[in-house]
CSV table of C-alpha atoms in Angstrom, one decimal:
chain,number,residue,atom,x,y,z
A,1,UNK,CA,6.6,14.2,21.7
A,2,UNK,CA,4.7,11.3,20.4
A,3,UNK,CA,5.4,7.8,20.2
A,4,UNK,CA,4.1,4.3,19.7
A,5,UNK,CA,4.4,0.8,21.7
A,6,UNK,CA,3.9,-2.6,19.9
A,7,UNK,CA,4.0,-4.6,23.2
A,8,UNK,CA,4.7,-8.0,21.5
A,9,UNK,CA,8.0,-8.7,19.6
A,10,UNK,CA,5.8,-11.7,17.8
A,11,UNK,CA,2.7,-12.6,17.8
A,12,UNK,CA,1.9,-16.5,16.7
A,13,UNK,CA,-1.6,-17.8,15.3
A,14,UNK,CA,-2.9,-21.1,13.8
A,15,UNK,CA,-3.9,-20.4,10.2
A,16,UNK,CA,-7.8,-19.7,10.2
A,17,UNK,CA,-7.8,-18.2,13.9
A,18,UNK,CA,-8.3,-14.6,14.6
A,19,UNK,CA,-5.3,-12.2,14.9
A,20,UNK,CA,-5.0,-9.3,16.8
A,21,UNK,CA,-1.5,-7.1,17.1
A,22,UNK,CA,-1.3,-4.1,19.7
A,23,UNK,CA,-0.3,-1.1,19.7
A,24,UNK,CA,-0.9,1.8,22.3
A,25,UNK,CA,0.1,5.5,21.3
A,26,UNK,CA,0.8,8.4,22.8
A,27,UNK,CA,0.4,12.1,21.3
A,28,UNK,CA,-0.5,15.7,21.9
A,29,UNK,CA,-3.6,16.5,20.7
A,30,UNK,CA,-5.4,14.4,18.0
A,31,UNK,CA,-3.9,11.1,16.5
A,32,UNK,CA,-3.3,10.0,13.1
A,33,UNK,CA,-2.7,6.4,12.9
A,34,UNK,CA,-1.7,3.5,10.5
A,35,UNK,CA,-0.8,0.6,9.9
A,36,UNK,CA,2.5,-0.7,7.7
A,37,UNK,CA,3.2,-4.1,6.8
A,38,UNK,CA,7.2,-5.0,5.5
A,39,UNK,CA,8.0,-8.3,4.2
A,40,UNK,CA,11.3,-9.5,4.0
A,41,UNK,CA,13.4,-7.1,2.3
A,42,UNK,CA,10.4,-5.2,0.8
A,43,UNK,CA,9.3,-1.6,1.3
A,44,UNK,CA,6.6,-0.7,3.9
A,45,UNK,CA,2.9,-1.4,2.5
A,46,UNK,CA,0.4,0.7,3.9
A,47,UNK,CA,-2.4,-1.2,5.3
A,48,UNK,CA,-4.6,1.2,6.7
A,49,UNK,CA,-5.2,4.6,9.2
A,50,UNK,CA,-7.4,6.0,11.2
A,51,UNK,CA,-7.7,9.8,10.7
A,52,UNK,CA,-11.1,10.8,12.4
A,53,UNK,CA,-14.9,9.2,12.5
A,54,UNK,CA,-15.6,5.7,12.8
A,55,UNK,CA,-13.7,3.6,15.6
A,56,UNK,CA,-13.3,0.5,13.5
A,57,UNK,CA,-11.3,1.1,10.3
A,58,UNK,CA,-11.1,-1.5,7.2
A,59,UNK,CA,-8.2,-1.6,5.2
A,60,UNK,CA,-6.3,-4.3,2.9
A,61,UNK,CA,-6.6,-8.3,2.5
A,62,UNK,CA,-8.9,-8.0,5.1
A,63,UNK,CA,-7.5,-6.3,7.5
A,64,UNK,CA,-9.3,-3.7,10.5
A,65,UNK,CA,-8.2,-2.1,13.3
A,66,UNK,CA,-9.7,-0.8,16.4
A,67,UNK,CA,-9.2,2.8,17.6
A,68,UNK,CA,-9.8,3.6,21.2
A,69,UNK,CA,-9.6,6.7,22.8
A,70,UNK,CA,-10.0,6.0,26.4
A,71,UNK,CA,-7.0,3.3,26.2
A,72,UNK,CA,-4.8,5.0,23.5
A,73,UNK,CA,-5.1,1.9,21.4
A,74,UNK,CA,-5.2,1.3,17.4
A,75,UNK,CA,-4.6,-2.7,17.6
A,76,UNK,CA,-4.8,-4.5,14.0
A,77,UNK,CA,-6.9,-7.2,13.5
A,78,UNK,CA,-8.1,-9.9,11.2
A,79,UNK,CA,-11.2,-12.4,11.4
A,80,UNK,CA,-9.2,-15.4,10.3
A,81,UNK,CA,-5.2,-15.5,9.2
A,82,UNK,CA,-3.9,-17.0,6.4
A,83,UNK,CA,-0.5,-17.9,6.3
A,84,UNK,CA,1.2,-15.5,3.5
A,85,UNK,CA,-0.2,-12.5,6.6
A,86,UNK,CA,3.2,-13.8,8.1
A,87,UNK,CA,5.5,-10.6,7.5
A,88,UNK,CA,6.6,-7.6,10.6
A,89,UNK,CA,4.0,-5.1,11.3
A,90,UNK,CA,4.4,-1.7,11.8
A,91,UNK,CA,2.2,0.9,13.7
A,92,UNK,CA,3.0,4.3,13.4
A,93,UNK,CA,1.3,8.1,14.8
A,94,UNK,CA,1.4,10.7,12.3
A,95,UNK,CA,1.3,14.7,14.3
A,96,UNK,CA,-0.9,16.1,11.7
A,97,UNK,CA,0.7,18.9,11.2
A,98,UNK,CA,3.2,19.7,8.2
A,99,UNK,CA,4.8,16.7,6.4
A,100,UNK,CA,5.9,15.3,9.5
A,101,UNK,CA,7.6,11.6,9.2
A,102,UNK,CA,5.9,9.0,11.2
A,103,UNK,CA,7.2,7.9,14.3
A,104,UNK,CA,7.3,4.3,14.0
A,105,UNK,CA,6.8,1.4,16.9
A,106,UNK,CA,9.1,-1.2,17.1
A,107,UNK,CA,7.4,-3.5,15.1
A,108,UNK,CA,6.0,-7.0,15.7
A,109,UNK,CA,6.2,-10.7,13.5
A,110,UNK,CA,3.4,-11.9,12.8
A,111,UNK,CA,3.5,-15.6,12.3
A,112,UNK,CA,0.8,-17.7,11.1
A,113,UNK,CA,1.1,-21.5,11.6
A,114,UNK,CA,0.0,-23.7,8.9
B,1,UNK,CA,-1.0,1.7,-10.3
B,2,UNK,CA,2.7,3.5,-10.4
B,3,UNK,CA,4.7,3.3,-7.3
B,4,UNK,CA,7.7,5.3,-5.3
B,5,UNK,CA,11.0,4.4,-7.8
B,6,UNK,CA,14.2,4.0,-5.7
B,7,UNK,CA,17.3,4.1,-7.7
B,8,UNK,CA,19.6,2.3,-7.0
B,9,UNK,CA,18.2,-0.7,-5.0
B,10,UNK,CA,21.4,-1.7,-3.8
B,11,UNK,CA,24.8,0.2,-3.4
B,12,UNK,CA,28.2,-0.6,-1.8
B,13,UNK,CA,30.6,2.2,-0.6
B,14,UNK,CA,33.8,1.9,1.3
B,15,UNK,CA,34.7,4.6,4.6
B,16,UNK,CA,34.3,8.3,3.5
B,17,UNK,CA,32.8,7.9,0.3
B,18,UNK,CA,30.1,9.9,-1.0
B,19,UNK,CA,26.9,8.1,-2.0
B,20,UNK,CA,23.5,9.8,-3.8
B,21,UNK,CA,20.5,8.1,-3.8
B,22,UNK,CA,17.1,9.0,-5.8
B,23,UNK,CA,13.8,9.3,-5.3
B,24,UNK,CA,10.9,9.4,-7.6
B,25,UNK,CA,7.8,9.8,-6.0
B,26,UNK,CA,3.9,8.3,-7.1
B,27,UNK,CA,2.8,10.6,-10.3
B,28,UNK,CA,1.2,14.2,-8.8
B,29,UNK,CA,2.3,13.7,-5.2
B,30,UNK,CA,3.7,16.5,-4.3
B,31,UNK,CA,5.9,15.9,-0.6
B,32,UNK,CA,8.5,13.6,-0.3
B,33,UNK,CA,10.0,11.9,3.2
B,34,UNK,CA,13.8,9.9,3.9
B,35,UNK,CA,13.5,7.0,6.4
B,36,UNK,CA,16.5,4.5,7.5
B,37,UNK,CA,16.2,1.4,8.5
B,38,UNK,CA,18.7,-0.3,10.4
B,39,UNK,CA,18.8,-4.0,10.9
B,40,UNK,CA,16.2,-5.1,13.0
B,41,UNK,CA,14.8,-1.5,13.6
B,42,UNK,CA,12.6,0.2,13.0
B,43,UNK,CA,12.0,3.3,10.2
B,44,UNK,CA,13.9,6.7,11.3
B,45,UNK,CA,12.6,9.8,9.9
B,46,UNK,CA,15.3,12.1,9.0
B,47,UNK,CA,13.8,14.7,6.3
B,48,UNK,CA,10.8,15.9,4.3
B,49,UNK,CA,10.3,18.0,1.2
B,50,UNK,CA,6.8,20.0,0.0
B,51,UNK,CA,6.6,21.4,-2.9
B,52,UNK,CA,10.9,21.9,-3.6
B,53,UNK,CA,11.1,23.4,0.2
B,54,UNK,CA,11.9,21.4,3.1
B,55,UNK,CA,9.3,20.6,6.0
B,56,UNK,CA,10.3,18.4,8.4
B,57,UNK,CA,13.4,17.2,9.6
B,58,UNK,CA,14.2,14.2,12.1
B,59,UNK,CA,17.6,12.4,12.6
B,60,UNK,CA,19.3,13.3,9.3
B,61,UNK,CA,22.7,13.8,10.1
B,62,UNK,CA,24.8,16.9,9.5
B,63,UNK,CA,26.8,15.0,6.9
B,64,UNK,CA,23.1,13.9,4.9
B,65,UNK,CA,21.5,16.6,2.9
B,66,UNK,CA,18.8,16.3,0.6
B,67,UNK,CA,16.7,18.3,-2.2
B,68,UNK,CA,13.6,18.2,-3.9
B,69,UNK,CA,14.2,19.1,-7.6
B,70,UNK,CA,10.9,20.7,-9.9
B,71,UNK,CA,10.2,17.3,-11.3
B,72,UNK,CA,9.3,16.8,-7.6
B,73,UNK,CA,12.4,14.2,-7.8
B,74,UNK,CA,14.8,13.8,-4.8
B,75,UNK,CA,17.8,13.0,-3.7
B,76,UNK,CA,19.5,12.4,-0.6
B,77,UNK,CA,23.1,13.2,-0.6
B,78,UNK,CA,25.5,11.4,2.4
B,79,UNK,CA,28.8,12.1,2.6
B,80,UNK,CA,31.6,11.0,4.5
B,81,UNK,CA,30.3,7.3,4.9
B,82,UNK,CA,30.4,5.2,8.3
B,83,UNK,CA,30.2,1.5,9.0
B,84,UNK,CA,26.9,3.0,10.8
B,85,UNK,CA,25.2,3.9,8.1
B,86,UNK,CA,24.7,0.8,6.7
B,87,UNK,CA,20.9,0.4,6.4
B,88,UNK,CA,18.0,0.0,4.4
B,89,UNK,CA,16.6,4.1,3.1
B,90,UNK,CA,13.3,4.6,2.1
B,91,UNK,CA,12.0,7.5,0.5
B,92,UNK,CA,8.1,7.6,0.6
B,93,UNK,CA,5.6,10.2,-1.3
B,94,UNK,CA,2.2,11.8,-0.6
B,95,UNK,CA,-0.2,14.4,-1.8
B,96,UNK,CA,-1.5,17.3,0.4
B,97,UNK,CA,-4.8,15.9,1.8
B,98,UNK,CA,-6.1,18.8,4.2
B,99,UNK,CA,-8.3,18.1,6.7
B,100,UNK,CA,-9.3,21.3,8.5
B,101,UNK,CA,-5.6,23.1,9.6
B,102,UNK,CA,-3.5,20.0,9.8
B,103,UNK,CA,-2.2,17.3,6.7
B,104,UNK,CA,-3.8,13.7,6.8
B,105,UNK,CA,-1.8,12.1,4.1
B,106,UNK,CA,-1.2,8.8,3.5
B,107,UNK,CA,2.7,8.2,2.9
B,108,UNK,CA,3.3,5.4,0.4
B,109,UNK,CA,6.9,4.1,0.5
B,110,UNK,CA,9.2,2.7,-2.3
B,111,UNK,CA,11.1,-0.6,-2.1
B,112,UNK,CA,14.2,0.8,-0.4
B,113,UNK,CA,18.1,1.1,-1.3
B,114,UNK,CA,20.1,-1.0,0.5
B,115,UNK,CA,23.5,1.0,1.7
B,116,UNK,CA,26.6,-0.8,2.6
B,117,UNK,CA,29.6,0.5,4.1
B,118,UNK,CA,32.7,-1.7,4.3
């Protein structure tokens, strides 16, 4: 079975700072990983996933993440917040095999602090 | 650039109704997936659709059933309606994207239809 932790139920930064959410997976075999953002009752936008090659992924309004085999670890990231990043973030492992549904973490508020 | 159309957005049932809700996914994707979100949970995966069949199935209970039509439409049919069902369902689409044996689609979701059961 596979599944997804998002340690932090929210995550607060100062406008301009750096932001970095976690997540930690666990799966059989390889991972396929994104990233979802939701704002307030709004549909899942897909930020970004990691699939296979380069560590460090890009993906939208600026936003990168950091895969890392040894620690099971996909955390999101961002050079410097702004503060309409505040919404609930969502990272989720995909099997890989047939159209599978994503298993989802629990999901973590970001909230930036003008 | 066209989206996942959820019809209707919002939709209140009393105790054993019936309710349908549709699903019309991004132009040429061809799988289709049912989530529910409770408050303050996280997305549930309960079924999947390729090309008209079904592919995957998670916690759709036995009183949900859904279909994939040849428009590559779907529906998801729940019957029998509980206080619990009350959430927020979102059907997302994607296109087969092989790499080597396994899928590495992206799923892009609609805004959601928000059930309540009173």
């Amino acid at each position: 079975a596979q599944s997804v932790a998002q340690p932090e139920d929210q995550v607060n930064v100062a406008e301009g700072n750096p932001l970095t959410v976690k997540c930690t997976y666990s799966v059989s075999g390889n991972p396929y990983l994104f990233w979802y953002v939701q704002y307030p009752n709004r549909g899942l936008q897909f930020l970004l996933k990691y699939i296979t090659g380069d560590n460090l992924v890009k993906g939208s309004y600026g936003f990168e993440a950091e895969f890392n085999k040894s620690q099971t670890s996909f955390h999101l990231k961002k050079p410097s917040a702004l503060v309409s990043d505040s919404a609930l973030y969502f990272c989720a492992v995909h099997s890989g095999g047939g159209a599978d549904g994503l298993t989802f973490g629990k999901g973590t508020h970001l909230i930036i602090q003008p | 650039a066209a989206g996942v159309i959820q019809s209707p957005r919002h939709l209140i049932k009393e105790k054993r109704e019936t309710a349908t809700l549709k699903c019309y996914p991004i132009p040429r994707h061809d799988t289709v997936y049912w989530y529910q979100q409770g408050p303050g949970q996280d997305p549930q995966f309960l079924i999947s659709f390729y090309e008209k069949m079904q592919s995957d199935k998670g916690s759709i209970p036995d009183r949900f059933s859904a279909q994939q039509f040849s428009d590559y439409h779907s529906e998801l049919n729940m019957s029998s309606l509980e206080l619990g069902d009350s959430a927020l369902y979102f059907c997302a689409s994607s296109r087969l994207e092989r790499g080597g044996p396994v899928r590495r689609d992206t799923q892009y979701f609609g805004p959601g239809t928000r059930l309540t059961v009173l």
